[in-house]
mmCIF file with all atom_site columns, C-alpha atoms and ligand atoms in Angstrom:
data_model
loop_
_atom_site.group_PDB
_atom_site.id
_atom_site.type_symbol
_atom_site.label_atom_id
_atom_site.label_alt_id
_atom_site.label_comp_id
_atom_site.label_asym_id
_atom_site.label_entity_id
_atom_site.label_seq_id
_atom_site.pdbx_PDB_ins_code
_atom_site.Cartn_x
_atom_site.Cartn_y
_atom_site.Cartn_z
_atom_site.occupancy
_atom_site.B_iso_or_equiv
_atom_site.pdbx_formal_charge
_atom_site.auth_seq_id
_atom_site.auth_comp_id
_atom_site.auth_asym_id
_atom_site.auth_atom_id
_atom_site.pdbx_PDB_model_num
ATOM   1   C  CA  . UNK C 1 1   ? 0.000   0.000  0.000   1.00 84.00 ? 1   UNK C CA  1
ATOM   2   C  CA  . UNK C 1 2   ? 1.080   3.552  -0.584  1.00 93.00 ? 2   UNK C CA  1
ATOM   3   C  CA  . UNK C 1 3   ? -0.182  6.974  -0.343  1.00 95.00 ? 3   UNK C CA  1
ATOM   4   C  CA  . UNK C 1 4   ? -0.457  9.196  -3.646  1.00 97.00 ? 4   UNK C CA  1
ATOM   5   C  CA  . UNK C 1 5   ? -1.082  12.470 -3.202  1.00 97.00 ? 5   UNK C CA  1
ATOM   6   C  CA  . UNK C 1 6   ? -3.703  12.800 -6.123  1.00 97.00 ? 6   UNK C CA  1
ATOM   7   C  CA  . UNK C 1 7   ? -5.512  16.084 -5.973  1.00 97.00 ? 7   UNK C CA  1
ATOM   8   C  CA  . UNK C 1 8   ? -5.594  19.469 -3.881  1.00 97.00 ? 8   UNK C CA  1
ATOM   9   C  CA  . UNK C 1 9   ? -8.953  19.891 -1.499  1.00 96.00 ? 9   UNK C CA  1
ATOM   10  C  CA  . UNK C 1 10  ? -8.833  22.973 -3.463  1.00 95.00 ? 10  UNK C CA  1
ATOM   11  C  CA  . UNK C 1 11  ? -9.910  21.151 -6.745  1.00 95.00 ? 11  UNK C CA  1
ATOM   12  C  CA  . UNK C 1 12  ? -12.286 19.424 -5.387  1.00 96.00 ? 12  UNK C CA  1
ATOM   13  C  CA  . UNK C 1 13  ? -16.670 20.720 -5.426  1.00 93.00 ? 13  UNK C CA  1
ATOM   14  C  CA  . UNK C 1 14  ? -19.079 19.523 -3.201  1.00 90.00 ? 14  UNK C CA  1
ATOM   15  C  CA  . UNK C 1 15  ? -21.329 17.375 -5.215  1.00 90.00 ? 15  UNK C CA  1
ATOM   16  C  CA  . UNK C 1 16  ? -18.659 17.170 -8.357  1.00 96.00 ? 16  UNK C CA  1
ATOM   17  C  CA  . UNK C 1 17  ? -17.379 14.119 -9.061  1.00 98.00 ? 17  UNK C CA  1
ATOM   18  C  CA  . UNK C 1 18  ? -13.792 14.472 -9.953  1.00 98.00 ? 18  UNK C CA  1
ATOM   19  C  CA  . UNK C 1 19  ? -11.451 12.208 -12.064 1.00 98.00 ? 19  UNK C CA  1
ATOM   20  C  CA  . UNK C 1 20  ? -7.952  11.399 -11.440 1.00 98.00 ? 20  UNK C CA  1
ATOM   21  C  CA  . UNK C 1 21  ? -5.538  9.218  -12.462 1.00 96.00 ? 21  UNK C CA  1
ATOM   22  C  CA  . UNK C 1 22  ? -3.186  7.042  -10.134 1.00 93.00 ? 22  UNK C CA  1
ATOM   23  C  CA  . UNK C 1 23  ? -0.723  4.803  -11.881 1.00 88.00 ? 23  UNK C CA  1
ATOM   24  C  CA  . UNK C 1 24  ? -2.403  4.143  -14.904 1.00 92.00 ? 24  UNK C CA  1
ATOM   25  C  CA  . UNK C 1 25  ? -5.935  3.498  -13.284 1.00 94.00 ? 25  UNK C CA  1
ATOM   26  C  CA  . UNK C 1 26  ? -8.972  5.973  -13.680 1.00 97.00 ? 26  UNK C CA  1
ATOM   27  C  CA  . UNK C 1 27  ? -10.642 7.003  -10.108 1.00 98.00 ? 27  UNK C CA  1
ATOM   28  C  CA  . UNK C 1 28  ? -13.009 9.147  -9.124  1.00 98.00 ? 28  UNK C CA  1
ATOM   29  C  CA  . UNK C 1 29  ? -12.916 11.370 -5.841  1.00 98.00 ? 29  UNK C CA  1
ATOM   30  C  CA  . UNK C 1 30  ? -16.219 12.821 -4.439  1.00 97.00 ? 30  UNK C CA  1
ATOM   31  C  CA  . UNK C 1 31  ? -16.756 15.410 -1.654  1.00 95.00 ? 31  UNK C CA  1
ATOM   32  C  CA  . UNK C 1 32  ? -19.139 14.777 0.804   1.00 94.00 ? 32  UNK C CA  1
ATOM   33  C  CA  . UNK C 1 33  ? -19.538 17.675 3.521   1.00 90.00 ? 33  UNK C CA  1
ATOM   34  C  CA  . UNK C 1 34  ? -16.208 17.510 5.154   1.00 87.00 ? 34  UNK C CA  1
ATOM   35  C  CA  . UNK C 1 35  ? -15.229 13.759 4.020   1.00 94.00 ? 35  UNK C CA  1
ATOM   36  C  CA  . UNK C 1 36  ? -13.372 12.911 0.174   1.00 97.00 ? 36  UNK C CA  1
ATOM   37  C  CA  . UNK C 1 37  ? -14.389 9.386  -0.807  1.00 98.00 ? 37  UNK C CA  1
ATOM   38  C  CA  . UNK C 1 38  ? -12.208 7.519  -3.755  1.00 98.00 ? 38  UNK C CA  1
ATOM   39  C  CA  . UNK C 1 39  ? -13.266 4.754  -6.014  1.00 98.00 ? 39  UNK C CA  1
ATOM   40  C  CA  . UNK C 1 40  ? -12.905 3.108  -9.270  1.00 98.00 ? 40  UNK C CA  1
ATOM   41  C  CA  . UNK C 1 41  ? -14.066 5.036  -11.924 1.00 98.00 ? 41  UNK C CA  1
ATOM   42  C  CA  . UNK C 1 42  ? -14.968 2.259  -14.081 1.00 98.00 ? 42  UNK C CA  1
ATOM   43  C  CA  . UNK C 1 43  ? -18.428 0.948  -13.568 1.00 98.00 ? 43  UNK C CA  1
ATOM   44  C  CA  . UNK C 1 44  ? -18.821 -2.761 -12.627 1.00 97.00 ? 44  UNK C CA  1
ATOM   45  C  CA  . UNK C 1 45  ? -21.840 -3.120 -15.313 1.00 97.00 ? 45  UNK C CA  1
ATOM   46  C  CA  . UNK C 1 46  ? -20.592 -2.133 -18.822 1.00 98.00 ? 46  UNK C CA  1
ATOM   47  C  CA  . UNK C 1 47  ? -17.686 0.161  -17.425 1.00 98.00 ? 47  UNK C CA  1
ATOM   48  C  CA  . UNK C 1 48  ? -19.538 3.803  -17.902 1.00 98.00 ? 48  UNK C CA  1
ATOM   49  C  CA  . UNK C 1 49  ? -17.357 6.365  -16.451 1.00 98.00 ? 49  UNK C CA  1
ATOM   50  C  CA  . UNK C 1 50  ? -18.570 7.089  -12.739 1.00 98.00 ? 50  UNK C CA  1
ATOM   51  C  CA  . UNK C 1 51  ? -16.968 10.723 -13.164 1.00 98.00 ? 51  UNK C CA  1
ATOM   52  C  CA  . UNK C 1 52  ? -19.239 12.322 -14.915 1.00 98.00 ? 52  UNK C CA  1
ATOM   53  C  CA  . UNK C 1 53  ? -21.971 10.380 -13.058 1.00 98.00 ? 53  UNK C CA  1
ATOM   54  C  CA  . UNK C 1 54  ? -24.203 12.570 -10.461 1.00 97.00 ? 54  UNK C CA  1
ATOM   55  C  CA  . UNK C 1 55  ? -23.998 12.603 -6.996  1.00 97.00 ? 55  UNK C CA  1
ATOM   56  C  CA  . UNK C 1 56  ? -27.191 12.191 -4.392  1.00 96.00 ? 56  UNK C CA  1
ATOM   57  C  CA  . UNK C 1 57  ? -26.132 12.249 -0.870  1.00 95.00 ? 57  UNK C CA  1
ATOM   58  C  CA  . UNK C 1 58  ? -23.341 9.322  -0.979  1.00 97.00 ? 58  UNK C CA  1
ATOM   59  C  CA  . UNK C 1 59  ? -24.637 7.646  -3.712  1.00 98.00 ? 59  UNK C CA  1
ATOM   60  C  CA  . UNK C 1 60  ? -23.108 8.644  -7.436  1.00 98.00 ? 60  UNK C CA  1
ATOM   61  C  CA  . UNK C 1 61  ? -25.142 7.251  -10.096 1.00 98.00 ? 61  UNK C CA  1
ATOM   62  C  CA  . UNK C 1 62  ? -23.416 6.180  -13.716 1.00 98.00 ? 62  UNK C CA  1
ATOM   63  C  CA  . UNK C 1 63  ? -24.551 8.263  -16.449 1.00 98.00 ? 63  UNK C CA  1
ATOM   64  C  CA  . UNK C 1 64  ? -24.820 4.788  -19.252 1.00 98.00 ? 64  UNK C CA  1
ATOM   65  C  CA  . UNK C 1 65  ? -27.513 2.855  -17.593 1.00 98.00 ? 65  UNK C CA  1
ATOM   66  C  CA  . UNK C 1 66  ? -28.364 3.908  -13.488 1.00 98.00 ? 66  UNK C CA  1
ATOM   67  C  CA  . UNK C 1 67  ? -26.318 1.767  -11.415 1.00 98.00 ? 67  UNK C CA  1
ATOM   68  C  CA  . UNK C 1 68  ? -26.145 4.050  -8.247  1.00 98.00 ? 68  UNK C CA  1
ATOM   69  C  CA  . UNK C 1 69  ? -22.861 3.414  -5.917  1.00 98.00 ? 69  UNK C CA  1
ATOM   70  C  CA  . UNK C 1 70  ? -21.914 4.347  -2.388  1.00 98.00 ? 70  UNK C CA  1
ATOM   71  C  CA  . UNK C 1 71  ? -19.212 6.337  -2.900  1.00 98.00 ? 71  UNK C CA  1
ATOM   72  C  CA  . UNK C 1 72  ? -17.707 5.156  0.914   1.00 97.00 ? 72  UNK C CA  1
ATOM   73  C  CA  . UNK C 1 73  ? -17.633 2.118  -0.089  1.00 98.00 ? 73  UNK C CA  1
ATOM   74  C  CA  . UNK C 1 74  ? -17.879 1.018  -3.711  1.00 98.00 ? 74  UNK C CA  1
ATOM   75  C  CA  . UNK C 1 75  ? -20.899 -1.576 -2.651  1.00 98.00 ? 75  UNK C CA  1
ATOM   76  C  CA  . UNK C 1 76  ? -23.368 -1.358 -5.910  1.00 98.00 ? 76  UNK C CA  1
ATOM   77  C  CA  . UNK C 1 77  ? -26.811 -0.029 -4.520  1.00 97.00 ? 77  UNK C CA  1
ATOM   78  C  CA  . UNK C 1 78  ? -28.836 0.248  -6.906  1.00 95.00 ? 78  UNK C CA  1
ATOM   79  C  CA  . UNK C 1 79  ? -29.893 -2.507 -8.675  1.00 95.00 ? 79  UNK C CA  1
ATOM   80  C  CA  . UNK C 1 80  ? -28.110 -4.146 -5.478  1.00 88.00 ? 80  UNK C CA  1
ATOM   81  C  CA  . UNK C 1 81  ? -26.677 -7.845 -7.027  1.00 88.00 ? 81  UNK C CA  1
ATOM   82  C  CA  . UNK C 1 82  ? -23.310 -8.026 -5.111  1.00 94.00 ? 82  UNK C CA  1
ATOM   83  C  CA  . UNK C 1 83  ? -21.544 -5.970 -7.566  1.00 96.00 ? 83  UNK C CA  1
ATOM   84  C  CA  . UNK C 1 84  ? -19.009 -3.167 -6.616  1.00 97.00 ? 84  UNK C CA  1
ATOM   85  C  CA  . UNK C 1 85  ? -15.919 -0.969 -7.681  1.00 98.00 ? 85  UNK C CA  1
ATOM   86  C  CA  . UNK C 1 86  ? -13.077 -0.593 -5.690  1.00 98.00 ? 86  UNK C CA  1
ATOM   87  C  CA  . UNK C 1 87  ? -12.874 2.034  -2.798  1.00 98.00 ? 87  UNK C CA  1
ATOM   88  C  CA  . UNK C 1 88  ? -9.896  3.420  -1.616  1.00 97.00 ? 88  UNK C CA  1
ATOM   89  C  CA  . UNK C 1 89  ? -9.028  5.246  2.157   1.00 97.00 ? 89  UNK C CA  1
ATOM   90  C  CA  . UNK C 1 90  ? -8.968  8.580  1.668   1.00 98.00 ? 90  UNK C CA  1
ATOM   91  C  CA  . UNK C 1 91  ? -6.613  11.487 3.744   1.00 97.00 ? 91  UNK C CA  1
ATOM   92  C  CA  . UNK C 1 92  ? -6.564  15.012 3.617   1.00 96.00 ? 92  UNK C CA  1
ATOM   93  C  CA  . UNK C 1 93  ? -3.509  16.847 4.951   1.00 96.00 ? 93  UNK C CA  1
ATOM   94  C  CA  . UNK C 1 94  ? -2.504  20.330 4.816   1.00 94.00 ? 94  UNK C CA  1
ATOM   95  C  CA  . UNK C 1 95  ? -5.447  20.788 1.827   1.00 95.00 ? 95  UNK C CA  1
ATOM   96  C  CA  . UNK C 1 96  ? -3.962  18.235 0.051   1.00 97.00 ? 96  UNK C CA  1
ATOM   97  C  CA  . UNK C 1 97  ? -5.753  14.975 -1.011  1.00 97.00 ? 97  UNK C CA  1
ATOM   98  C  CA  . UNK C 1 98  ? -4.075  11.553 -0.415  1.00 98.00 ? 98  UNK C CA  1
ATOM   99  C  CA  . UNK C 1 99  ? -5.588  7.990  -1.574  1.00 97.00 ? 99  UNK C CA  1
ATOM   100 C  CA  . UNK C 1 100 ? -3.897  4.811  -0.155  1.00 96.00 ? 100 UNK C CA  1
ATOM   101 C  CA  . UNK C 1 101 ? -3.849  2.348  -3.054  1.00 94.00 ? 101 UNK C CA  1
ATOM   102 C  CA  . UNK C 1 102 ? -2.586  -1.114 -3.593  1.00 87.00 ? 102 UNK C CA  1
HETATM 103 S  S1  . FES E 2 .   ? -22.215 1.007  -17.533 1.00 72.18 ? 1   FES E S1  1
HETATM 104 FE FE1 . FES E 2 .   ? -22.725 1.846  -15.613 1.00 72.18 ? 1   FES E FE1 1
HETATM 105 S  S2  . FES E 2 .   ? -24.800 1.359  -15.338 1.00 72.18 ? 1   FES E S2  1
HETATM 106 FE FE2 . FES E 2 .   ? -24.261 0.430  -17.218 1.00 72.18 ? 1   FES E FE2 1
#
């Protein structure tokens, strides 16, 4: 595991998904009140792009076809069959963004 300092809080707008790039993989950072949540971009269904998805609450929808994800933990809500992306712990130091990844 390592920490990769991957955006500033700066960057980041409530509700506004943001995509980022970590070692060749696509992930997408979300602001929720005072937390940042990280996780796969790539949707477990058909692999939509969860960036530019929309974000109720914890829950960021893709924009192909629905599936709605909590962002604090990648677990597929909506339609609910087991399926997830990968989240990542999050840490924000000094207003800069850190994601621990494998
Ligand atoms: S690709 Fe995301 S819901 Fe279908």
């Amino acid at each position: 595991m390592s920490l990769v300092n991957v955006a500033r809080l700066d960057d980041l707008r409530a509700g506004q998904p943001k995509l980022v790039e970590v070692g060749g993989a696509r992930l997408v950072l979300v602001c929720v009140k005072d937390e940042v949540y990280a996780c796969d971009d790539v949707c477990a269904h058909q692999g939509g792009p969860l960036s530019q998805g929309k974000l109720s609450g914890v829950r960021l929808a893709c924009p192909w076809h629905g599936w709605m994800y909590d962002v604090r933990t990648g677990e597929c809500v909506m339609p609910g069959r087991g399926n997830r992306v990968a989240s990542y712990a999050t840490r924000i130091e000094g207003g800069t963004v850190w994601v621990q990844v494998p």
